[in-house]
Tab-separated table of C-alpha atoms in Angstrom:
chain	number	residue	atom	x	y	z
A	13	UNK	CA	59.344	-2.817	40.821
A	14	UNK	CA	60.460	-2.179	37.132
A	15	UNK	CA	57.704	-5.173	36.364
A	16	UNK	CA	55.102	-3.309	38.528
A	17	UNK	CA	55.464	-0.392	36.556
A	18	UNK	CA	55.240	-1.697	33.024
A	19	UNK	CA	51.778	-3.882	33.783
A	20	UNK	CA	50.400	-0.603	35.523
A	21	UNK	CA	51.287	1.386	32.389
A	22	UNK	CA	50.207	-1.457	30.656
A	23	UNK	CA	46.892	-1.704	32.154
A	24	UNK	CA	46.195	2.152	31.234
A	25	UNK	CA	47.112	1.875	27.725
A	26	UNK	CA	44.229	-1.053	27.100
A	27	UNK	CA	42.301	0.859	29.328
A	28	UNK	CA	42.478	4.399	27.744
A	29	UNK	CA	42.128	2.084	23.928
A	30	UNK	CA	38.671	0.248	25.400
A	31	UNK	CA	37.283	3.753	26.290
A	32	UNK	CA	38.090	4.924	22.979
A	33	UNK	CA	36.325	2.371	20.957
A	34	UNK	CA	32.954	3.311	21.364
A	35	UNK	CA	33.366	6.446	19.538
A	36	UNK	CA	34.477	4.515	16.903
A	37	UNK	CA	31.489	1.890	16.939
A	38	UNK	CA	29.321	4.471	17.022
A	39	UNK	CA	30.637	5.800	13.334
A	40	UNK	CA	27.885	3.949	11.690
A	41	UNK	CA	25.777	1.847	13.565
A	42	UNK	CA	23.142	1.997	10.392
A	43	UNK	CA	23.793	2.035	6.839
A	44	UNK	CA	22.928	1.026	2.984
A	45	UNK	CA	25.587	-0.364	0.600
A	46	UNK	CA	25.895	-2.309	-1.946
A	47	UNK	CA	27.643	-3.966	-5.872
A	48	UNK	CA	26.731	-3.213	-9.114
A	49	UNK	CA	27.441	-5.646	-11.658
A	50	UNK	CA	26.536	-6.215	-15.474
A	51	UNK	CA	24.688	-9.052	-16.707
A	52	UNK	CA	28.294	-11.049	-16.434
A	53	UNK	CA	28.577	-10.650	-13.150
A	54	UNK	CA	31.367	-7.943	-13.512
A	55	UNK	CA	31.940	-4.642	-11.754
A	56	UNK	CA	30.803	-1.401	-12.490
A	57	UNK	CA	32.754	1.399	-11.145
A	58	UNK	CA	32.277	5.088	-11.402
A	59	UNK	CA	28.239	4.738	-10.768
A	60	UNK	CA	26.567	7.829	-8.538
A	61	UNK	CA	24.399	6.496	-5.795
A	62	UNK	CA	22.741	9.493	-3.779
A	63	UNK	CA	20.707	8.732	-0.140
A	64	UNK	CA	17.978	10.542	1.085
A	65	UNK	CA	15.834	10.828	4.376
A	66	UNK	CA	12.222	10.855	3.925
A	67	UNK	CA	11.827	14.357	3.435
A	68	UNK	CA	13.834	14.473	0.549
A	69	UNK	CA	17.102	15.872	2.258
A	70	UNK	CA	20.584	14.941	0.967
A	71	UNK	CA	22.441	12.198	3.633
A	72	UNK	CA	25.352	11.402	0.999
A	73	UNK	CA	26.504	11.273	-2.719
A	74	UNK	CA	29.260	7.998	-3.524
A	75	UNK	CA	30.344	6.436	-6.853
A	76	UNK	CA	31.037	2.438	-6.917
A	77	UNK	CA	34.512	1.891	-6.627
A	78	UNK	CA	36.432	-0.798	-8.596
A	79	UNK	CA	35.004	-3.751	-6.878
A	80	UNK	CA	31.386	-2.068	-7.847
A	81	UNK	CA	31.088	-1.519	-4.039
A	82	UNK	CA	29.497	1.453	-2.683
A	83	UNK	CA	28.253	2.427	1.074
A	84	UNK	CA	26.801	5.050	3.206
A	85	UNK	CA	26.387	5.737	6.429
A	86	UNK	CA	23.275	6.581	8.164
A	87	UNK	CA	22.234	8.981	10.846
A	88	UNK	CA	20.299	6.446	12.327
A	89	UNK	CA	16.979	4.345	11.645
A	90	UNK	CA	13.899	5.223	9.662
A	91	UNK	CA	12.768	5.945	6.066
A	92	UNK	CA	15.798	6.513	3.187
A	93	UNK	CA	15.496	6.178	-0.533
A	94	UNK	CA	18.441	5.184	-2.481
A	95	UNK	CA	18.566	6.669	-6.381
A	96	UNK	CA	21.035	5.713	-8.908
A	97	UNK	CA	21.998	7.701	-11.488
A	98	UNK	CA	21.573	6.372	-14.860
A	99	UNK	CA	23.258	8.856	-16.708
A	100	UNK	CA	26.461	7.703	-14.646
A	101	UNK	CA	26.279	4.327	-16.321
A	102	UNK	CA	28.133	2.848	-19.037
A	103	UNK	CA	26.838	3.617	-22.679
A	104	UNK	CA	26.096	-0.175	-23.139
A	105	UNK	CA	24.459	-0.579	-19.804
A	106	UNK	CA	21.236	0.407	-18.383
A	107	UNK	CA	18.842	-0.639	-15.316
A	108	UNK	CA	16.838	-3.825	-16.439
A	109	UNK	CA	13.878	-2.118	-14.581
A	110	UNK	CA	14.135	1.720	-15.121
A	111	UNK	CA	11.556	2.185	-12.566
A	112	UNK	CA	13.664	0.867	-9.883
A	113	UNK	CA	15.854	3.612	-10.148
A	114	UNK	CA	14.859	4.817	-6.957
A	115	UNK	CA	14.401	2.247	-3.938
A	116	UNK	CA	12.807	2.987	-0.825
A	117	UNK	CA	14.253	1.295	1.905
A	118	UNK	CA	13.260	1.597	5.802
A	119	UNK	CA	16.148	1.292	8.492
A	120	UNK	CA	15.231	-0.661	11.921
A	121	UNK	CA	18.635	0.268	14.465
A	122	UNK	CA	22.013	-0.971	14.094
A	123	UNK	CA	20.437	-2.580	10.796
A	124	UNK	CA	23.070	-2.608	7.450
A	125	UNK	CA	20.446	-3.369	4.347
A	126	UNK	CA	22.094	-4.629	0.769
A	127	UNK	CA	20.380	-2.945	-1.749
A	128	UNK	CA	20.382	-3.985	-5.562
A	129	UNK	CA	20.203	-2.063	-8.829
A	130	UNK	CA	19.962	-4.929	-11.178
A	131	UNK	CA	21.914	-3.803	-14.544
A	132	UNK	CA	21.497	-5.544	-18.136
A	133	UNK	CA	22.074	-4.506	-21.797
A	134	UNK	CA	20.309	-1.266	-22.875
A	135	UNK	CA	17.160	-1.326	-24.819
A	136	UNK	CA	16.723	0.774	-27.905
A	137	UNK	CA	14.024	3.325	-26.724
A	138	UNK	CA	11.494	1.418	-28.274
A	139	UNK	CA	11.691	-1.684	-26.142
A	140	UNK	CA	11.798	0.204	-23.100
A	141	UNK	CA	8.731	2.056	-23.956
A	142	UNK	CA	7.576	-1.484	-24.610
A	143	UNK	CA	8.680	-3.025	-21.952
A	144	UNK	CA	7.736	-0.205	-19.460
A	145	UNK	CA	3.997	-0.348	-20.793
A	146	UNK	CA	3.586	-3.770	-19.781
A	147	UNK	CA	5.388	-3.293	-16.699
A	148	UNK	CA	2.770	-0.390	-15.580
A	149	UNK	CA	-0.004	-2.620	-16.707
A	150	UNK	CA	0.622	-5.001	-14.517
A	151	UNK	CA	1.476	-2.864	-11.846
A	152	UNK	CA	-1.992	-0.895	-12.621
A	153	UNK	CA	-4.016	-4.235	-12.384
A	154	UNK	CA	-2.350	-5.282	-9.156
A	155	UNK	CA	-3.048	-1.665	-7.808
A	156	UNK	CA	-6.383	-1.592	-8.897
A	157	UNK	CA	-7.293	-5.154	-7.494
A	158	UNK	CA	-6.294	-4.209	-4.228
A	159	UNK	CA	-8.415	-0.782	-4.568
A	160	UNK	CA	-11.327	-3.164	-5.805
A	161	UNK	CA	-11.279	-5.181	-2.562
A	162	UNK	CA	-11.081	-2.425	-0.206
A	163	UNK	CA	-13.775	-0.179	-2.738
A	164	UNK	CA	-16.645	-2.799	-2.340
A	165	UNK	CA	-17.428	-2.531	1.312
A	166	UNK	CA	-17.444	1.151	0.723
A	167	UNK	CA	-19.760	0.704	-2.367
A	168	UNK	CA	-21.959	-1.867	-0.170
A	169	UNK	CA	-22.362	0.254	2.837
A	170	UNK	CA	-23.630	3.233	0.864
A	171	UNK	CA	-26.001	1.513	-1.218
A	172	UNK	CA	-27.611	-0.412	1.968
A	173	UNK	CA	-27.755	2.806	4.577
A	174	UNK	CA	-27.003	5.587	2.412
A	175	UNK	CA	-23.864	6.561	4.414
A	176	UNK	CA	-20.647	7.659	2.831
A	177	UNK	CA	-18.515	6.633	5.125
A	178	UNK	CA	-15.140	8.555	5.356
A	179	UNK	CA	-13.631	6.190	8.016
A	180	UNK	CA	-13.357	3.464	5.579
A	181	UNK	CA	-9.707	4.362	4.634
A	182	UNK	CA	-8.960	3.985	8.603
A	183	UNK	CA	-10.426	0.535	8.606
A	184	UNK	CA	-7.615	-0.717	5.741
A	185	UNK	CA	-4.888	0.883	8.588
A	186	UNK	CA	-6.207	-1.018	11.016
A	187	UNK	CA	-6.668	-4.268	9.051
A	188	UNK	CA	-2.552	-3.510	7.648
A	189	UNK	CA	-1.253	-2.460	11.434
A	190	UNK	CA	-3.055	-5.206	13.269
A	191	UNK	CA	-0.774	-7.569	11.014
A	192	UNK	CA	1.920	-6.158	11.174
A	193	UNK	CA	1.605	-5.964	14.927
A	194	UNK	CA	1.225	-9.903	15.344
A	195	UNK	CA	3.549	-10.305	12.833
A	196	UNK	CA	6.349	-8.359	14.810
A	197	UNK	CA	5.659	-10.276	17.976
A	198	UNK	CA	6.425	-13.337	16.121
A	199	UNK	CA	3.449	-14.639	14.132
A	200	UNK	CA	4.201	-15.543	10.677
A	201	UNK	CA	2.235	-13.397	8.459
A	202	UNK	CA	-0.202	-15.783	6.886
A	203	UNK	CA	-2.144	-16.445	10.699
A	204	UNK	CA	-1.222	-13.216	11.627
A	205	UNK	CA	-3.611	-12.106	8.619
A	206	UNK	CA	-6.251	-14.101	9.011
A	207	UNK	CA	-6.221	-12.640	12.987
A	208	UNK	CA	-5.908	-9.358	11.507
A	209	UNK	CA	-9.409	-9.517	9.352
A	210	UNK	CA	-11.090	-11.122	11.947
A	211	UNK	CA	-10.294	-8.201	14.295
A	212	UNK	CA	-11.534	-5.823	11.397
A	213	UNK	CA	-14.547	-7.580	10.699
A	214	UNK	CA	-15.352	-7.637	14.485
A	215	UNK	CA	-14.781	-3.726	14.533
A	216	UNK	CA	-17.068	-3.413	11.959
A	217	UNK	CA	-19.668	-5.452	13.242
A	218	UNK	CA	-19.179	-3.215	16.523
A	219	UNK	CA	-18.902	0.237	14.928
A	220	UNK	CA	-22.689	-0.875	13.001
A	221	UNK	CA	-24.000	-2.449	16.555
A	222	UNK	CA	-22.705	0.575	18.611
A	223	UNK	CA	-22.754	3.344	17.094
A	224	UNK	CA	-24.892	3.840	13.599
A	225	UNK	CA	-27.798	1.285	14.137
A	226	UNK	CA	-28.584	3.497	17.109
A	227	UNK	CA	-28.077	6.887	15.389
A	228	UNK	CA	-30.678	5.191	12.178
A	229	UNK	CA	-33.424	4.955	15.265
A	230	UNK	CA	-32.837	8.518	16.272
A	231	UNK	CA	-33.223	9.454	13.021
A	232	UNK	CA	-29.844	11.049	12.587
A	233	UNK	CA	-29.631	12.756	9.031
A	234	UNK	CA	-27.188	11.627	6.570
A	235	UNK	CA	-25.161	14.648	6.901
A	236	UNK	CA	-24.326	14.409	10.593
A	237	UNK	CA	-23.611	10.866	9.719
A	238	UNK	CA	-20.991	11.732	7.391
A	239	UNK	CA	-19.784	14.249	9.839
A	240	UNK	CA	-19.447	11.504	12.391
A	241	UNK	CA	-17.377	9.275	9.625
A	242	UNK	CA	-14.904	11.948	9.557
A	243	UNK	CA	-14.667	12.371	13.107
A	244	UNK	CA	-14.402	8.964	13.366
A	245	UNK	CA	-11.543	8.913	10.695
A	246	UNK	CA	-9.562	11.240	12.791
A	247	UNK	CA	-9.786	9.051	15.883
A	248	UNK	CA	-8.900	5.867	14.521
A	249	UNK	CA	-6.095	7.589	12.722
A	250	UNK	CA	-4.211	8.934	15.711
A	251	UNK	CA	-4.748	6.545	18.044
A	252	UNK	CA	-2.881	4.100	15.555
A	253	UNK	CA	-0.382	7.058	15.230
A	254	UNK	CA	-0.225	7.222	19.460
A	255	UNK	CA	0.623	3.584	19.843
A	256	UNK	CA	2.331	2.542	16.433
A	257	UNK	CA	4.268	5.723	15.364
A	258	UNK	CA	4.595	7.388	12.135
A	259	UNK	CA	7.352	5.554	10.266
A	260	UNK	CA	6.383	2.872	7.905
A	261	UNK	CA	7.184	-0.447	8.108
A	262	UNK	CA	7.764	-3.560	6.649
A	263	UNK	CA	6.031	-7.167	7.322
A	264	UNK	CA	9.087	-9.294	8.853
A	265	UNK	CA	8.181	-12.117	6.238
A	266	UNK	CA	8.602	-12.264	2.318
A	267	UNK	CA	10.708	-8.743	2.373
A	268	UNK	CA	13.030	-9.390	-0.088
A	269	UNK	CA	12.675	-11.676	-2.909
A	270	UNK	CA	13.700	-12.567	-6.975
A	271	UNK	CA	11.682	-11.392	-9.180
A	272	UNK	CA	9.789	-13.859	-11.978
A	273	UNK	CA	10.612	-12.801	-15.510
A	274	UNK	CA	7.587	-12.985	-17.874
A	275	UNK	CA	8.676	-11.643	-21.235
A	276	UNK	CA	8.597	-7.638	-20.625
A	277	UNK	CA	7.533	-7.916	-17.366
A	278	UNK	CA	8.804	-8.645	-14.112
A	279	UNK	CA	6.784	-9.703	-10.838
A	280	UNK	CA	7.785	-11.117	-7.244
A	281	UNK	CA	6.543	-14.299	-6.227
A	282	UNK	CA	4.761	-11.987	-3.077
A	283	UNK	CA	3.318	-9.621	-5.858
A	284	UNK	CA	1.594	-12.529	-7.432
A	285	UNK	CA	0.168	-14.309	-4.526
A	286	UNK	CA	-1.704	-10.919	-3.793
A	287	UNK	CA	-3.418	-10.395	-6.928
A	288	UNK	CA	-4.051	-14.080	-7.452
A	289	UNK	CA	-5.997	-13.946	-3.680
A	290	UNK	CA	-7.030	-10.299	-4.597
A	291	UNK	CA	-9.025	-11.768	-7.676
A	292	UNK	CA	-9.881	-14.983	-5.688
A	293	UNK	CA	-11.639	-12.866	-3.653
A	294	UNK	CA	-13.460	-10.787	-5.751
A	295	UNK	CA	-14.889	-13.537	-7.987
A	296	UNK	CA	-16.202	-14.968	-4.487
A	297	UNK	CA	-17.825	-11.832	-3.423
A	298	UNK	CA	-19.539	-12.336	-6.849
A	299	UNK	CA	-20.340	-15.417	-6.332
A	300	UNK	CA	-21.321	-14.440	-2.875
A	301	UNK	CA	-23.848	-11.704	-4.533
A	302	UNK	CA	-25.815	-13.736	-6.939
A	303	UNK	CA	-26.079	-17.266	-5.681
A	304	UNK	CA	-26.243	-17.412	-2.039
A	305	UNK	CA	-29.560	-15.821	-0.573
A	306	UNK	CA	-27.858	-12.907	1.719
A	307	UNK	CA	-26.455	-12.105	-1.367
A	308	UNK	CA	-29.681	-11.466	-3.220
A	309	UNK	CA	-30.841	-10.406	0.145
A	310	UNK	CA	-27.793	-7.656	-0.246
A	311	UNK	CA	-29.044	-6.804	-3.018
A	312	UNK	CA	-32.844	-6.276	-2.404
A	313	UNK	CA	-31.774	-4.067	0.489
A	314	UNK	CA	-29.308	-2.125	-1.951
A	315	UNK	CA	-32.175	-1.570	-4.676
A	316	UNK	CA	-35.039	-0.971	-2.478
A	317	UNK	CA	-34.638	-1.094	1.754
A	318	UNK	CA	-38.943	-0.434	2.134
A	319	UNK	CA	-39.799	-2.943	-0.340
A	320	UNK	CA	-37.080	-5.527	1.342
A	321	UNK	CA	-38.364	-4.920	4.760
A	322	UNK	CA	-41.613	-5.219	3.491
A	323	UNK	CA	-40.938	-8.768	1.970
A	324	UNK	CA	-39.431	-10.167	5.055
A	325	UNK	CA	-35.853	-9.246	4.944
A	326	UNK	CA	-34.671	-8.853	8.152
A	327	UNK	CA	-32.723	-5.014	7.414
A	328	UNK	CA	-31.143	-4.850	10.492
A	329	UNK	CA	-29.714	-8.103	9.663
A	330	UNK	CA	-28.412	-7.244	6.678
A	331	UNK	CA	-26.806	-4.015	7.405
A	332	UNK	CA	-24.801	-5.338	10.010
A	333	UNK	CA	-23.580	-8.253	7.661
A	334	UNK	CA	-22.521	-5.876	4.847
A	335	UNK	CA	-20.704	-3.838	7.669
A	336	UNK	CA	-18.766	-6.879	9.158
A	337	UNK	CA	-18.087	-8.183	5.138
A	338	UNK	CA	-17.027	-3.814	4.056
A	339	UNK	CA	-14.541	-4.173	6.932
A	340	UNK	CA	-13.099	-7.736	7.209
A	341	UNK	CA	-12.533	-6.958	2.742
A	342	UNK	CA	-11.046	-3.645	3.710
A	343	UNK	CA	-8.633	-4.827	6.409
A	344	UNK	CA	-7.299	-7.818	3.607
A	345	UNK	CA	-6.647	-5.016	1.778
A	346	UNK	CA	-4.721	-3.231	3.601
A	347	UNK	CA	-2.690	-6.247	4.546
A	348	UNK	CA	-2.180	-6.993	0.749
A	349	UNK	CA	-1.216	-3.424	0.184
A	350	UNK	CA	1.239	-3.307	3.001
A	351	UNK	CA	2.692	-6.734	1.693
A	352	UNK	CA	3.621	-5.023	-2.016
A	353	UNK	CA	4.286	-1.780	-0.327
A	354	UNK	CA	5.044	-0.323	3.371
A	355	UNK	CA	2.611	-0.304	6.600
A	356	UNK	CA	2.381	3.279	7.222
A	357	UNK	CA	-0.600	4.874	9.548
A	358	UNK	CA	-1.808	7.310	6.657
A	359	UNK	CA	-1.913	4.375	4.195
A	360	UNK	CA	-5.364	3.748	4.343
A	361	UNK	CA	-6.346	7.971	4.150
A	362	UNK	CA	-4.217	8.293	0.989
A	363	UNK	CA	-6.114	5.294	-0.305
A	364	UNK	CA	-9.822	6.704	0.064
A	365	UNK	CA	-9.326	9.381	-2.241
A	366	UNK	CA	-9.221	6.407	-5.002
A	367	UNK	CA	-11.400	4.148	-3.637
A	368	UNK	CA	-14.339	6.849	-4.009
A	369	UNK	CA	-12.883	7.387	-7.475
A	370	UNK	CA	-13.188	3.843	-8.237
A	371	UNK	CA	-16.458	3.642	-6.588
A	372	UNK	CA	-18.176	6.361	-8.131
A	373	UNK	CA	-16.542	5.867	-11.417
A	374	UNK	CA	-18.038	2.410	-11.852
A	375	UNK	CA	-21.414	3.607	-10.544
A	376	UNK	CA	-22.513	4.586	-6.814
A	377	UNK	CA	-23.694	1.605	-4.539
A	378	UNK	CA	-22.907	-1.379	-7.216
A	379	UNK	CA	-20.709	-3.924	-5.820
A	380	UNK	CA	-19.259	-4.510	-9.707
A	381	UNK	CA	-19.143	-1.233	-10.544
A	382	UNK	CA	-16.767	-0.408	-7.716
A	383	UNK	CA	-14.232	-3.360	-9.314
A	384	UNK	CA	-14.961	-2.189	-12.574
A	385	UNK	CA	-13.948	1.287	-11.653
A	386	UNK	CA	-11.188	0.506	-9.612
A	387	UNK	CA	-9.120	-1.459	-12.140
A	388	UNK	CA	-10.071	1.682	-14.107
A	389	UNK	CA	-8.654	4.042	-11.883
A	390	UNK	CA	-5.320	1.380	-10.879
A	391	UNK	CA	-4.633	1.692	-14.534
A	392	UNK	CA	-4.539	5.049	-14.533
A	393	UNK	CA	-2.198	5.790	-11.780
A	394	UNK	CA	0.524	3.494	-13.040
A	395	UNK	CA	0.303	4.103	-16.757
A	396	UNK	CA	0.299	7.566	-16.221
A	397	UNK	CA	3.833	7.139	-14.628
A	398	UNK	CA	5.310	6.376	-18.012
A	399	UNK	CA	5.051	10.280	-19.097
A	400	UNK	CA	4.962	11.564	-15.801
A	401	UNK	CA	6.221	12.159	-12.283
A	402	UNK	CA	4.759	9.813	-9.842
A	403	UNK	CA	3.347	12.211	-7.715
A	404	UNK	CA	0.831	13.324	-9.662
A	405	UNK	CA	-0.277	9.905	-10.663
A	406	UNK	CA	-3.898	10.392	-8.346
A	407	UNK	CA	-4.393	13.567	-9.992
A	408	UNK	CA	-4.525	11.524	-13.526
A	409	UNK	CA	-7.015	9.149	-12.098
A	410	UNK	CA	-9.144	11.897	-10.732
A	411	UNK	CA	-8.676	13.470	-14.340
A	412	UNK	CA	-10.275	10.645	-15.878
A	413	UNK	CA	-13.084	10.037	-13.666
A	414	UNK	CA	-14.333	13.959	-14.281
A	415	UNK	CA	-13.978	13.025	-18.020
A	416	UNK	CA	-16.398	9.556	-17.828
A	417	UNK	CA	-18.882	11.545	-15.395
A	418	UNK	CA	-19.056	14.091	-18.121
A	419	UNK	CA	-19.726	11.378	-20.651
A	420	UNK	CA	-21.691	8.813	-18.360
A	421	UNK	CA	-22.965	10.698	-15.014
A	422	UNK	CA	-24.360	7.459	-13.826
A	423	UNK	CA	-20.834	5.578	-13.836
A	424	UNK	CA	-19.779	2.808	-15.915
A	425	UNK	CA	-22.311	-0.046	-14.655
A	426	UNK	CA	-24.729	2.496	-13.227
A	427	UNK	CA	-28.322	3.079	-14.183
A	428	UNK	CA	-30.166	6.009	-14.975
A	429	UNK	CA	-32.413	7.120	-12.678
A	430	UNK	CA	-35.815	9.194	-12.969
A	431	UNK	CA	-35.667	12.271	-10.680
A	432	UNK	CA	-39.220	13.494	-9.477
């Protein structure tokens, strides 16, 4: 009987311990951590690390303890930024990229993410300036490439139909989800790329098909076109909001990687690949322009639609080819900017704002003029970082395209025109 006892009291003692355990499991299902070391792979201790949500509020303030280790728990998945403070470090130490001060980081559930502060000797003020020139350079040509790819389709449309189409950020958000989509389910993210312009091409195609070729024969004005862009805008936008959410998001592939060390600068091996296809690209839609006959044919239509029409062009033709070529460019670059950045559903909206800065900058409806101006305007932004806060890096580039207008109305490959 005594034995009877003990394994029932037994039994309610593992019992009562199992039902306790979730609570603790549940402490921190998500976090961020990790260990700062110096160039010699030893610790650094007494180093603030603060955590934020997306909106800027406060989830915890820890120092690196002895080991260098450091961790915080999250409320759960989503957006955080982790920011270390340099004024915390050593005297003789400093971050080896002082931009990276700050890393943005998103969360999937019961996900724990390593993140690293990479710490080296600190420069004399001079070398970082230096240092961080050439860093923002490069960052300002990679920026502007991408802007350039997505910019020439909007350039292209406008000087073939006239149309200023304010959708055309909506189409990079499409071309950027759609990948990320296939990539989630499984495809790597090369084919799941390729998938993803085809399907934007094809919705351009269908959008020129469907919707404006038939507005052109009712003679819709330009303004209610423009209207219609916007409108158009709004529906793409939330209906990738509806089915894809508003968090950004990572592709699964190429996420975290070393960087390559050129002299002052440093660049991921996923960085490069996009500005080397980026320029790839761009030299072919060059190419595409003056030696292939739909490019000249682009081109005739873009100088003169009557006198086109009126030496056999086939328009129609034309326009729709531009359209599927605008959108299949725009969706690669939102892929390409989602693969240096995050996929979020505004990504593409934040993005027109420069793109028509580009654009006009290098001269309305010129296919080189829009890369032209948005290298210009890439620049900008990132250089403009150096002296000050990132957020107002669009309102530098903006800035600098009122200053050229005053200078140059026509934009920087533009012609002067004869009005009346």
């Amino acid at each position: 009987m005594g034995n009877l006892v003990g394994v029932v009291l037994g039994t309610i003692m593992v019992l009562a311990a199992l039902t306790a355990s979730p609570a603790v499991a549940q402490e921190a299902d998500e976090r961020v951590q990790g260990t700062l070391t110096d160039q010699e792979g030893e610790p650094v201790e007494d180093v603030a690390i603060t955590v934020a949500d997306d909106d800027g509020a406060v989830i915890d303030s820890v120092t690196s303890d002895d080991d260098g280790s450091w961790t915080v728990d999250l409320p759960g998945p989503g957006p955080y930024e982790a920011t270390l403070d340099v004024e915390t470090l050593p005297a003789d130490l400093g971050l080896t990229n002082p931009d990276r001060a700050t890393l943005d980081v998103t969360i999937r559930p019961r996900q724990v993410r390593t993140l690293i502060f990479q710490l080296g000797e600190r420069e004399a003020a001079e070398g970082q300036f230096v240092r961080r020139l050439a860093q923002s350079s490069l960052n300002g040509v990679k920026f502007g490439l991408i802007i350039a790819m997505t910019a020439i389709g909007l350039s292209l449309i406008f000087g073939t139909t006239g149309l200023i189409n304010f959708a055309h950020g909506d189409l990079v958000t499409l071309g950027a989800i759609t990948a990320l989509v296939l990539n989630t389910a499984g495809l790597h993210i090369v084919p799941a790329a390729v998938i993803a312009v085809g399907i934007g091409a094809g919705f351009g195609g269908a959008l020129e098909a469907g919707m404006w070729r038939p507005l052109r024969r009712r003679r819709t004005g330009l303004v209610q076109m423009l209207v219609i862009t916007v409108g158009l805008a709004f529906f793409v936008r939330h209906v990738i909001l509806f089915f894809h959410g508003g968090s950004p998001n990572p592709y699964r592939d190429y996420t975290v990687q070393t960087a390559l060390i050129f002299g002052p600068v440093r660049i991921t091996p996923r960085d490069l690949f996009a500005m080397g296809l980026a320029l790839v690209v761009l030299v072919g839609v060059g190419l595409l322009l003056n030696r292939t006959r739909l490019g000249k044919a682009m081109r005739a239509v873009a100088d003169n639609r009557d006198l086109a029409e009126s030496s056999g062009i086939n328009v129609e033709r034309i326009i729709l080819v531009v359209w599927v070529v605008g959108a299949g460019l725009a969706a690669l670059g939102g892929i390409l900017l989602g693969l240096v950045e995050t996929v979020h559903y505004l990504m593409g909206f934040r993005l027109l704002l420069l793109m028509f800065a580009g654009v006009i900058l290098g001269g309305l409806g010129t296919a080189y003029g829009a890369i032209v101006g948005s290298i210009v305007v890439g620049l900008v932004t990132e250089l403009s970082t150096i002296w000050f806060s990132t957020e107002l890096k669009s309102m530098w580039a903006l800035l600098i395209l009122i200053l050229i207008l005053l200078v140059r109305p026509q934009g920087i490959l533009g012609f002067k025109e004869r009005i009346g």
